[in-house]
Coordinates of C-alpha atoms in Angstrom, one line a residue:
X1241 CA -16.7 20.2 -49.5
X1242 CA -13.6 21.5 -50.9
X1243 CA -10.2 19.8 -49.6
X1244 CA -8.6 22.7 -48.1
X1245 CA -12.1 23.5 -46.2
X1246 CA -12.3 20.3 -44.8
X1247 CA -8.5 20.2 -43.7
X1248 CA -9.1 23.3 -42.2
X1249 CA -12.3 21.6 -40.7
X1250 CA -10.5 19.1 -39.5
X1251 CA -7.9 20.5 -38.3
X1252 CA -10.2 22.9 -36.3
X1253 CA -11.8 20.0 -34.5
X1254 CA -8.2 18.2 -33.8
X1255 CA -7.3 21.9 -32.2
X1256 CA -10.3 22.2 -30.2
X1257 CA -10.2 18.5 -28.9
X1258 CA -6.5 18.6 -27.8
X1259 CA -7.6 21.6 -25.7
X1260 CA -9.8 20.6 -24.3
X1261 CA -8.0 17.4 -23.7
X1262 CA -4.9 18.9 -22.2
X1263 CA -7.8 21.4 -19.9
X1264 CA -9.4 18.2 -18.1
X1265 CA -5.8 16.8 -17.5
X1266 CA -4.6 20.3 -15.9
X1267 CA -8.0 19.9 -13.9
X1268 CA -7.6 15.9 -12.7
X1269 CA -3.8 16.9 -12.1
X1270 CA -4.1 20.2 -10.1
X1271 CA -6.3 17.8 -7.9
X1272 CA -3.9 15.4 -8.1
X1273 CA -1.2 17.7 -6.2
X1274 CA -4.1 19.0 -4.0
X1275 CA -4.5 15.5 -2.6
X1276 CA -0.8 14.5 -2.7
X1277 CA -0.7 17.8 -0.6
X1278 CA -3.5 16.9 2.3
X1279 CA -1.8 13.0 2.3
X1280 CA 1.8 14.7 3.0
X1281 CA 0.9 17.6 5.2
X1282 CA -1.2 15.0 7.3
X1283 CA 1.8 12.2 7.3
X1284 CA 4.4 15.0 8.5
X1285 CA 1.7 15.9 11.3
X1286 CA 1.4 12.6 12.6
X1287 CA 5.0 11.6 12.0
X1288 CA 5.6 14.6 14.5
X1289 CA 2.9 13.5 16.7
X1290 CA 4.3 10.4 16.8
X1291 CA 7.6 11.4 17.7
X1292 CA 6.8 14.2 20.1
X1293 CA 4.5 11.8 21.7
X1294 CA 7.3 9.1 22.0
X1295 CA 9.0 11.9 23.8
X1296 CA 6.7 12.6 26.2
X1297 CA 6.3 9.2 26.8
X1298 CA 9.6 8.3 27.8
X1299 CA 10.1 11.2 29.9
X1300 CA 7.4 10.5 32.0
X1301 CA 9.1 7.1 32.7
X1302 CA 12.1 8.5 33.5
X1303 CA 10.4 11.3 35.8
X1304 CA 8.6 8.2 37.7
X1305 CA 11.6 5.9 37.3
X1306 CA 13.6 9.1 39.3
X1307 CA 10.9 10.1 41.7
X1308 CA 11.0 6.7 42.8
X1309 CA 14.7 6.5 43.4
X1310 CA 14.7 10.1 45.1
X1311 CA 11.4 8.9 47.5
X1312 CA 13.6 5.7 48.7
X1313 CA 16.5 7.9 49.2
X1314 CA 14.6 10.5 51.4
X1315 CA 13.1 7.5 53.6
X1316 CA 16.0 5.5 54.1
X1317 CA 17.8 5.1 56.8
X1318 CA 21.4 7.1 55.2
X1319 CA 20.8 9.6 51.8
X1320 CA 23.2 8.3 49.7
X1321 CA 23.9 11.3 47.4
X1322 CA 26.5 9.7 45.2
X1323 CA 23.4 6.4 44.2
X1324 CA 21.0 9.0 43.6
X1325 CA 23.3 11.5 41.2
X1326 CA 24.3 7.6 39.2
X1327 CA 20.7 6.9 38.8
X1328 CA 19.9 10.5 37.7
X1329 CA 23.2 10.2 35.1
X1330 CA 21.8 6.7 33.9
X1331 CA 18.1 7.5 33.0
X1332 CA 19.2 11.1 31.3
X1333 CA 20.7 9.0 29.1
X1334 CA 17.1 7.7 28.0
X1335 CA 16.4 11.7 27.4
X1336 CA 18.5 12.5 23.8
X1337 CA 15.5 15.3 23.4
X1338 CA 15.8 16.5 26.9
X1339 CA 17.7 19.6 28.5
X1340 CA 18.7 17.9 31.7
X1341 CA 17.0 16.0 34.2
X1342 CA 16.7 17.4 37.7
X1343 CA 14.9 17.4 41.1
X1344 CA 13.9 20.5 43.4
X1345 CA 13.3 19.8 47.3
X1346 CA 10.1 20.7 48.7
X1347 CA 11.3 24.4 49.7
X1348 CA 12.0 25.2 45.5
X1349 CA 15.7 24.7 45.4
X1350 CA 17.2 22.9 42.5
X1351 CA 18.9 20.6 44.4
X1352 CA 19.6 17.6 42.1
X1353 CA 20.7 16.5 39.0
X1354 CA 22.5 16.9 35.3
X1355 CA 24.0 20.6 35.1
X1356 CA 23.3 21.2 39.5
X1357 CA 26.3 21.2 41.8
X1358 CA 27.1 22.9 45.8
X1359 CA 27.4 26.5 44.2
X1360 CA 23.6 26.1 42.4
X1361 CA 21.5 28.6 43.8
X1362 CA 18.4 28.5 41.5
X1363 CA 14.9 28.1 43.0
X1364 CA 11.7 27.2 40.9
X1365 CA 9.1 27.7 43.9
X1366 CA 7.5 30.7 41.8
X1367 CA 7.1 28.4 38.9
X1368 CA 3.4 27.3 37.9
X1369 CA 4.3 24.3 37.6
X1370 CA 6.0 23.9 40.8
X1371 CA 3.4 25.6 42.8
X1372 CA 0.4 23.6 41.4
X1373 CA 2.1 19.9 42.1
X1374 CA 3.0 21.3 45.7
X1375 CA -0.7 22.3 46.3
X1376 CA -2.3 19.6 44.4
X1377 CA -1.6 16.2 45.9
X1378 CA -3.9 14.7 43.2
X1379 CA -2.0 16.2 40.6
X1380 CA 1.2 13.7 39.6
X1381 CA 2.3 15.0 36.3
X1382 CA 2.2 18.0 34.3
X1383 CA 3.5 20.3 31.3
X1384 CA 4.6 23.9 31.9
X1385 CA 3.9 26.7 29.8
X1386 CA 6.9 27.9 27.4
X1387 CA 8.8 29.7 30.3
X1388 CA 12.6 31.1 30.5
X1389 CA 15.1 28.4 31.9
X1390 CA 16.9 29.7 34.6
X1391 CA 20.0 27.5 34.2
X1392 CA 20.5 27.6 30.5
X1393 CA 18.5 31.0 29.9
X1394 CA 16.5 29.5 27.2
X1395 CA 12.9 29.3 26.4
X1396 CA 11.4 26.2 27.4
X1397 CA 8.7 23.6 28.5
X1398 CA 8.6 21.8 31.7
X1399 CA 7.7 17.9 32.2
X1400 CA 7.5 17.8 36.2
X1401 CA 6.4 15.2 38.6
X1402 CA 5.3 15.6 42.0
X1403 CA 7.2 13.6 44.7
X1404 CA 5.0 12.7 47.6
X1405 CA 6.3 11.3 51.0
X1406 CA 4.6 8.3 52.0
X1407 CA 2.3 10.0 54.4
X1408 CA 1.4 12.4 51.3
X1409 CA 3.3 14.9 52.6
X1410 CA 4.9 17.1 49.4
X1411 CA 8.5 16.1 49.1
X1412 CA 9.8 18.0 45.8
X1413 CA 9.5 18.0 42.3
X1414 CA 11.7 16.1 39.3
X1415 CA 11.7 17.6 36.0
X1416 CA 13.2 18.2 32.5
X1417 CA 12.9 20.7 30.5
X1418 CA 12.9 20.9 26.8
X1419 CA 14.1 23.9 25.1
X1420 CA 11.8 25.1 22.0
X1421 CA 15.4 25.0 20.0
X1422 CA 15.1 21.4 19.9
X1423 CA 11.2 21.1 19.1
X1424 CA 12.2 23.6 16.5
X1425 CA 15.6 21.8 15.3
X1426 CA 12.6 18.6 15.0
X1427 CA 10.3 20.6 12.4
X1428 CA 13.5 21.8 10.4
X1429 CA 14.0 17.8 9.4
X1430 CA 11.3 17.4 7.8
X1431 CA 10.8 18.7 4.0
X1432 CA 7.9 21.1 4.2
X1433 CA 9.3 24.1 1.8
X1434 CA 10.9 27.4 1.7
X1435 CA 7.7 29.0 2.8
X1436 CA 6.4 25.8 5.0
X1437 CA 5.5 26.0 8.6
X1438 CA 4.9 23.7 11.9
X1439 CA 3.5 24.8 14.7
X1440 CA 3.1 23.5 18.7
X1441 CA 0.5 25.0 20.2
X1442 CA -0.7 23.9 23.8
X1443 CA -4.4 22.8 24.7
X1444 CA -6.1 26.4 24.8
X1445 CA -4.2 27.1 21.1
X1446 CA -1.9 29.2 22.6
X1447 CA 1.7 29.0 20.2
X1448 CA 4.7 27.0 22.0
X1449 CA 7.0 26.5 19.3
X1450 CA 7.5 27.2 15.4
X1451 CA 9.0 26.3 12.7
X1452 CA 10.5 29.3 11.2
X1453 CA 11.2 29.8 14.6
X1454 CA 8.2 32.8 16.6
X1455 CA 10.0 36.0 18.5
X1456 CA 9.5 35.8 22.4
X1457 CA 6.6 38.1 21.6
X1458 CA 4.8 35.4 19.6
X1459 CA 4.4 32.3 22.3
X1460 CA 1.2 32.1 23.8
X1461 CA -0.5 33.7 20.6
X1462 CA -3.6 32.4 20.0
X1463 CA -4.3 33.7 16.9
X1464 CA -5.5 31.5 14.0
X1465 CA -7.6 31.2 11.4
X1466 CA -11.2 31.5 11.4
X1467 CA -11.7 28.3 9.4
X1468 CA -9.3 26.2 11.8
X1469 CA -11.7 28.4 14.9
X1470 CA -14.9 26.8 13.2
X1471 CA -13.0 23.3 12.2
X1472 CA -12.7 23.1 16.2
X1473 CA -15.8 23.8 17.4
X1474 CA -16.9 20.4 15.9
X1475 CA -14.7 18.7 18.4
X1476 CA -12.5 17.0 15.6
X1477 CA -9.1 16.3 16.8
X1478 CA -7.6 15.5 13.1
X1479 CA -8.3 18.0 9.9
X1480 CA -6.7 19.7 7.1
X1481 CA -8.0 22.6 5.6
X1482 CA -6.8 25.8 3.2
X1483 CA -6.3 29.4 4.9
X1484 CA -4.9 32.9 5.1
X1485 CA -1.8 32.7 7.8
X1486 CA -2.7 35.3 10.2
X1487 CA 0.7 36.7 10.3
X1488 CA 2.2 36.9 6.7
X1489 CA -0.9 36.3 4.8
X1490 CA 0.7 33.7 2.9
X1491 CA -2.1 31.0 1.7
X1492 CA -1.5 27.3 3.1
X1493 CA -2.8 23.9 3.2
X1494 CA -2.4 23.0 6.9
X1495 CA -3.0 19.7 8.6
X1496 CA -3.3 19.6 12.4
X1497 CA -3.5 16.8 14.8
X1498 CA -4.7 17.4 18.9
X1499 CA -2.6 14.9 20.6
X1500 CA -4.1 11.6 22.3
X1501 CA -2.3 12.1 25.5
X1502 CA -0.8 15.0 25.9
X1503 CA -1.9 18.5 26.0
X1504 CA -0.6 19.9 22.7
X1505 CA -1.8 20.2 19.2
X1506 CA 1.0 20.1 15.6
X1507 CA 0.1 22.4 12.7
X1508 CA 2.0 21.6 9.3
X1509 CA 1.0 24.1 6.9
X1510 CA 2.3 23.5 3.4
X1511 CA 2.3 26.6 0.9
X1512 CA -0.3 26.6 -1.7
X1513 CA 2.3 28.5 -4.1
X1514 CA 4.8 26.0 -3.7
X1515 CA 3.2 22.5 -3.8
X1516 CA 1.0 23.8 -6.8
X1517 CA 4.9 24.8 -8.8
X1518 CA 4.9 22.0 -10.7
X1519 CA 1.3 22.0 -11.6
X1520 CA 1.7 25.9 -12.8
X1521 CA 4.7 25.2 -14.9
X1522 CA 2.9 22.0 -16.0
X1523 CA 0.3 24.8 -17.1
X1524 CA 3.2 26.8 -19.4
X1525 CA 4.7 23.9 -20.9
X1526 CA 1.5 22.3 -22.2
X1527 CA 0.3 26.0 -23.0
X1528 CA 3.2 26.5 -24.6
X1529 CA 3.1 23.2 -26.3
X1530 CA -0.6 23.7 -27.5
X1531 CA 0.9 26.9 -29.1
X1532 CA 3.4 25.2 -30.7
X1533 CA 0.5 22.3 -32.1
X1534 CA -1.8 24.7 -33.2
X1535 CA 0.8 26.8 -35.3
X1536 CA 2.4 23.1 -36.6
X1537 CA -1.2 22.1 -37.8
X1538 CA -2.3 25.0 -39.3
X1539 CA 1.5 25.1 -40.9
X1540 CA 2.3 22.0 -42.4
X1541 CA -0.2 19.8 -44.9
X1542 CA -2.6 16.8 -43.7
X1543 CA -0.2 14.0 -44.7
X1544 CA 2.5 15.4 -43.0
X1545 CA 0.1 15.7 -39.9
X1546 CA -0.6 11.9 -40.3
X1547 CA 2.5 10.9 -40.6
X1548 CA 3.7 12.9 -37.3
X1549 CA 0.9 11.3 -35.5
X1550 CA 2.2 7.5 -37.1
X1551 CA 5.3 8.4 -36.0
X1552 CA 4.4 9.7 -32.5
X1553 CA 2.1 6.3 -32.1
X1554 CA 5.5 4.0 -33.2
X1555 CA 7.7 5.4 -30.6
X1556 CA 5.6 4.9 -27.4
X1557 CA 4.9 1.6 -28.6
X1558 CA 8.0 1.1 -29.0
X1559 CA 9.2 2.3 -25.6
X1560 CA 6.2 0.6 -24.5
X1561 CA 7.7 -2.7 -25.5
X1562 CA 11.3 -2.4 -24.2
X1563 CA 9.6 -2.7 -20.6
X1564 CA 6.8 -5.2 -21.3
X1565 CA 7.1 -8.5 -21.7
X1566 CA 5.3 -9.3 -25.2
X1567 CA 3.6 -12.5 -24.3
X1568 CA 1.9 -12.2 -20.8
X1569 CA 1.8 -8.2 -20.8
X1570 CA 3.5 -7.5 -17.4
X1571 CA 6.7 -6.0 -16.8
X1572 CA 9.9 -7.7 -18.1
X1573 CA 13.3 -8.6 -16.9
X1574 CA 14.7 -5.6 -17.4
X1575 CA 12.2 -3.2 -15.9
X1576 CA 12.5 -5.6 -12.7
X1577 CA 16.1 -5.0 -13.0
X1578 CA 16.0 -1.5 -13.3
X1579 CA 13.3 -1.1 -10.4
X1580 CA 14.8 -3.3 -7.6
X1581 CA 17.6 -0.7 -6.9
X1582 CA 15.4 2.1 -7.5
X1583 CA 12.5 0.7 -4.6
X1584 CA 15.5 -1.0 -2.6
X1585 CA 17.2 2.8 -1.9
X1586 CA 13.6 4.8 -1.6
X1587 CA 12.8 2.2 1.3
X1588 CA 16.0 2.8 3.0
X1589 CA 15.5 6.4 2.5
X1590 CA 11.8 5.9 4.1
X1591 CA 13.0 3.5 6.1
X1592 CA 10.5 0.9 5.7
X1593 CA 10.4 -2.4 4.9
X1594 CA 11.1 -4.0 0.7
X1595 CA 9.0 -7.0 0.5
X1596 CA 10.0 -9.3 -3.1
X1597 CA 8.3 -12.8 -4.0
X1598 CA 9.7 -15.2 -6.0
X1599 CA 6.8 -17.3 -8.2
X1600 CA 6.9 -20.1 -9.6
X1601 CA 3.6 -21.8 -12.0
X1602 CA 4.0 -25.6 -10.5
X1603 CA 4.9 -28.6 -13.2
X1604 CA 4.3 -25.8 -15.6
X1605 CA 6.7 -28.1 -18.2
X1606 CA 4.3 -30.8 -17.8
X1607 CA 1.8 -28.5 -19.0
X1608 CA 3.5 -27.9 -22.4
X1609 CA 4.6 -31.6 -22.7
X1610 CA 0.7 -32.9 -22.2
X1611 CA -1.4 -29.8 -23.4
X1612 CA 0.8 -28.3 -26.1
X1613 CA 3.1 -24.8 -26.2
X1614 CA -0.2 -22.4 -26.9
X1615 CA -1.8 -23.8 -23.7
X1616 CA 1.2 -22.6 -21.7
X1617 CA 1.5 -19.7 -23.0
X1618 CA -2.3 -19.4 -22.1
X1619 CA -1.6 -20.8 -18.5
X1620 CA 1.4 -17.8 -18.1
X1621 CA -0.9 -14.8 -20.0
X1622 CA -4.0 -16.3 -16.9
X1623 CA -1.6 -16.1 -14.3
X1624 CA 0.2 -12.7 -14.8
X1625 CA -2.8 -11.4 -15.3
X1626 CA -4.5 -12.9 -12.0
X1627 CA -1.5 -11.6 -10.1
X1628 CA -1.3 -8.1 -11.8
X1629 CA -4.6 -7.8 -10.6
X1630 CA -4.3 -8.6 -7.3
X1631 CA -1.8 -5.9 -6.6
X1632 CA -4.0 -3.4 -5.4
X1633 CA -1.1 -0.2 -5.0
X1634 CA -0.1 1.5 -8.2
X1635 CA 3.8 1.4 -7.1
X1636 CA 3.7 -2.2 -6.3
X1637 CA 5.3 -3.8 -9.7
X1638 CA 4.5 -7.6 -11.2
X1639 CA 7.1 -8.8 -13.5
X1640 CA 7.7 -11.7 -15.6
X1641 CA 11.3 -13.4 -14.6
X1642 CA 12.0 -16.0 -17.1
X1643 CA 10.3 -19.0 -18.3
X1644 CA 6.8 -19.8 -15.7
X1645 CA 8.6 -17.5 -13.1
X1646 CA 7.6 -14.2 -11.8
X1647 CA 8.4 -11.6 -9.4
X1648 CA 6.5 -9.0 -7.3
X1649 CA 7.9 -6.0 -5.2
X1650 CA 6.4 -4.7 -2.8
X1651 CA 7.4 -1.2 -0.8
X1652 CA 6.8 -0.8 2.7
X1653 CA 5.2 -4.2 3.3
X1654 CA 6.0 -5.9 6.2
X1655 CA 5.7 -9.6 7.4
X1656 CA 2.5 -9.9 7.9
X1657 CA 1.2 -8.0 4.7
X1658 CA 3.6 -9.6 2.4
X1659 CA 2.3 -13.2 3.7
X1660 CA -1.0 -12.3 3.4
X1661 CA -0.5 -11.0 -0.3
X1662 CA 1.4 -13.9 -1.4
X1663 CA -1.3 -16.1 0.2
X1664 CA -4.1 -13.8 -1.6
X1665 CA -2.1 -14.5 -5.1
X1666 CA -1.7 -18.5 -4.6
X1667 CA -5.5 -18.4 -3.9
X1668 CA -6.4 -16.5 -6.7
X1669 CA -4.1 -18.5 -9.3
X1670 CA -5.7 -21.6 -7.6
X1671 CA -9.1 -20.6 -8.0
X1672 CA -8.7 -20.1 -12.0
X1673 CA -9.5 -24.1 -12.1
X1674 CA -6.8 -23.9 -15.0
X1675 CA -6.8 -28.0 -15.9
X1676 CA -3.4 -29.6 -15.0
X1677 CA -4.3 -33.4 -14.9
X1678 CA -0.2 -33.8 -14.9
X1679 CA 0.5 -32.3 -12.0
X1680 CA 1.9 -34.2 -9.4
X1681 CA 0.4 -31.4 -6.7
X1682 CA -3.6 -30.4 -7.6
X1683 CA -5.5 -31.2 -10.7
X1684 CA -5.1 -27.3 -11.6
X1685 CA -2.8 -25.4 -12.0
X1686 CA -0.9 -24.1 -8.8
X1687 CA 2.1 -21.4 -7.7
X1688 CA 4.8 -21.6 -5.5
X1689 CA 6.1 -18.7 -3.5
X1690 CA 9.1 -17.5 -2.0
X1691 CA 8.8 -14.0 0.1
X1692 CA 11.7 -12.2 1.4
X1693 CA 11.8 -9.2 3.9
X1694 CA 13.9 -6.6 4.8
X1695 CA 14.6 -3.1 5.4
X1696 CA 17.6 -1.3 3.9
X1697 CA 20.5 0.2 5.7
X1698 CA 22.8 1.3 2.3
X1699 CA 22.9 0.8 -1.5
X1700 CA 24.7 -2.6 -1.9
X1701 CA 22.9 -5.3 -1.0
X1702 CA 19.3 -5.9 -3.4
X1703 CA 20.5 -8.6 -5.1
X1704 CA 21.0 -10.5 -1.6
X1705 CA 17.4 -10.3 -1.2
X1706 CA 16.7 -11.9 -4.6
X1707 CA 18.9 -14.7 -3.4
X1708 CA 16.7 -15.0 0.0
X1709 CA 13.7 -14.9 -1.8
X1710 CA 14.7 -18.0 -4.6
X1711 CA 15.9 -19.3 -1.2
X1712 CA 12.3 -19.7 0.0
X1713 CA 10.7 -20.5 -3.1
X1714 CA 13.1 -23.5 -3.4
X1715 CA 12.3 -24.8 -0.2
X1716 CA 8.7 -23.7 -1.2
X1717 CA 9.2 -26.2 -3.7
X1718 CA 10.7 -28.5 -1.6
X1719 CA 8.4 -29.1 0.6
X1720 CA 5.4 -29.8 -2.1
X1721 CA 4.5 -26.9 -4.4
X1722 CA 1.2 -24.7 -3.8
X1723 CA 2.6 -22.6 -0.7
X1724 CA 4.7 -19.9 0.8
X1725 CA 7.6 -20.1 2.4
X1726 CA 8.5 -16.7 4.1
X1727 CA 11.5 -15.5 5.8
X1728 CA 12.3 -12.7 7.9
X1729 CA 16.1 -12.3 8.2
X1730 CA 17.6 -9.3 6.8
X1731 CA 19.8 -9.7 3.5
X1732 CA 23.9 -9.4 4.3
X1733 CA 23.9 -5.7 5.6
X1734 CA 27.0 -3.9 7.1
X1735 CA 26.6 -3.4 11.2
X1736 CA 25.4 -0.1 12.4
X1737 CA 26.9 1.5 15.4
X1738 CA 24.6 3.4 17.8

């Protein structure tokens, strides 16, 4: 075969597998952002579950806490107006999501509470809610409809409690409303896009809230898509699933969630044109790239093509090496140092807790001093290895830290978990049955371990939990080699005012 034929050949073939290549990557990663989509979509509907929930919660409490205090009033001996209206004052202060927090005598009349003085002349005895807790003694608690507040002439729901006298005779009502503005002002925290949306929506689907914020014509709309319609006739509480918005025909991933307690269910619906961005402009760029290729390897000669590719190979090796420690194949120093104050800000950002472990190989000198330098090294290659391996998530990092030392970090790991993980490595290096007849400890060879927790509040203290953790691997060490030592308290943070 003639030269030029079979660089043509060849090049052909190089052509045909770098496209096909870079056409199995675009696959893996537009599934890739499809599941980083479903995992975030259902996170931000159970973080607002969560949180809505926690709201609910509390307001009950005060609504009981309240009727209680307002039941003792009306049967004892004096009404003492002015205790009643302090213990109103002190549990709205438990209520930062609330509107108010008021009580309505048995006739209707708002006659109690945050926002209600002499000249209030507001009655609720045509509300639903109002009407069903007077004529259902068995009923204690409920949540309105979205309704018109009559006070604050906003749209809102109603958490009410009935107050019964002791002989069962209806006494009132406590409440406190909620406008939709603040349900609304909730959703707008969260990231979910330009084109994102959250929805409330009460126990029979019909719409209480939105995020962008529904008309007055919209709540109550039960209108939804037919694939959520089937998704709920299975009885499954939790889902996520792709659809059609009903209203603006915009095509979403949404993740729903009915609530364990109370009667609501949260939509998130992320757009399908915006999570898949980066994935379509990850589609030009390597298009455009593959262009590029094919042009340059039809262009230039086969030597020239080798040499590109030696080239190409030396630089990520060599970038691969400034990060990697050359003898035991784990991170290095300086990729630890570059990563503490990158994890240490994302967990305060998350809020959640930086778990870092100090490791030590016990009486490793010993090692060297009776078995030789190579065994060492051996013994450090066995161990990073072991540990690497028993560091299941891909963003928790191993590094080497100097000499037999090593260090692991570990986001959003709490107490518990970074025990357990810590014990889980000691084990593992244990079990290797790596002989250490010098060691003053076990017959193999062992690690010590010093864990440190905390959970970031600013930027400027990651090296104080460093310190903490070579705190507790020293008295790790202290008290005999082949354990953990653990501790809890926070690094040096600044105080945080409520």
């Amino acid at each position: 075969m003639r030269p030029r034929t079979y660089l043509l050949l060849t090049v052909l073939v190089i052509n045909a597998l770098v496209a096909a290549l870079l056409g199995v990557s675009l696959v893996q990663s537009r599934a890739q952002y499809e599941a980083s989509a479903d995992k975030t979509s259902q996170n931000l509907a159970l973080v607002l579950e969560s949180a809505i929930s926690g709201t609910l919660t509390t307001s009950n409490a005060v609504l009981a806490s309240t009727a209680h205090e307002y039941l003792r009033q009306l049967t004892a001996p004096r009404f003492d107006l002015r205790a009643l209206n302090r213990h109103i004052e002190a549990e709205f202060t438990q209520l930062s999501f609330n509107d108010s927090l008021r009580i309505a005598k048995a006739d209707g009349s708002v006659a109690y509470g945050t926002g209600v003085d002499a000249e209030t002349n507001i009655s609720i005895r045509d509300r639903d809610y109002f009407i069903r807790l007077r004529d259902h003694p068995e009923t204690s608690t409920i949540i309105s409809q979205p309704v018109r507040g009559r006070l604050s002439g906003q749209w809102i729901v109603v958490l009410a409690r009935r107050v019964s006298l002791p002989d069962g005779t209806f006494a009132g009502v406590v409440f406190t409303p909620i406008t939709l503005e603040r349900f609304s002002a909730l959703f707008s925290s969260i990231s979910i896009g330009a084109r994102g949306v959250v929805t409330l929506r009460d126990a029979e689907l019909g719409l209480v809230v939105s995020q962008p914020l529904a008309s007055s014509a919209e709540i109550g709309s039960k209108r939804l898509s037919q694939t959520f319609l089937d998704l709920a006739k299975t009885g499954v509480s939790v889902g996520t699933y792709d659809a059609i918005t009903v209203i603006d025909g915009v095509q979403r991933k949404f993740s729903f969630r009915k609530f364990e307690n109370e009667p609501f269910y949260v939509f998130v619906g992320l757009a399908k044109d915006e999570y898949l961005a980066p994935w379509r402009s990850q589609v030009l760029e390597l298009s455009g790239l593959m262009a590029i290729f094919s042009l340059s390897t039809f262009a230039l000669s086969w030597l020239v093509y080798r040499a590109n590719r030696q080239l190409l190979r030396q630089q990520a090796q060599l970038r691969q090496m400034a990060f990697i420690d050359g003898l035991t194949q784990v991170a290095n120093r300086r990729r630890f140092d570059e990563m503490l104050p990158l994890e240490w800000r994302a967990c305060r950002r998350d809020g959640v807790p930086l778990t870092l472990l100090m490791i030590d190989v016990d009486h490793f000198k010993q090692i060297n001093d009776r078995y030789g330098h190579h065994a060492g090294d051996e013994c450090l290659r066995a161990v990073a290895t072991t540990i690497k391996a028993c560091l299941g998530r891909s963003h928790d990092l191993v590094a080497r830290y100097g000499g037999e030392e090593f260090v692991c970090l570990l986001p959003d790991c709490d107490a518990k978990g970074a025990f357990a993980k810590a014990e889980e490595l000691r084990l593992a290096v244990q079990a290797l049955a790596i002989t250490h007849e010098a060691s003053a400890t076990t017959p193999v060879v062992t690690i010590s371990i010093g864990a440190a927790i905390t959970t970031p509040v600013d930027d400027n203290h990651a090296d104080a939990l460093l310190e903490l953790a070579d705190a507790q691997l020293y008295r790790a060490k202290s008290s005999g080699r082949n354990r953990t030592c653990l501790s809890e308290d926070p690094a040096p943070q600044p105080a945080r005012t409520p």
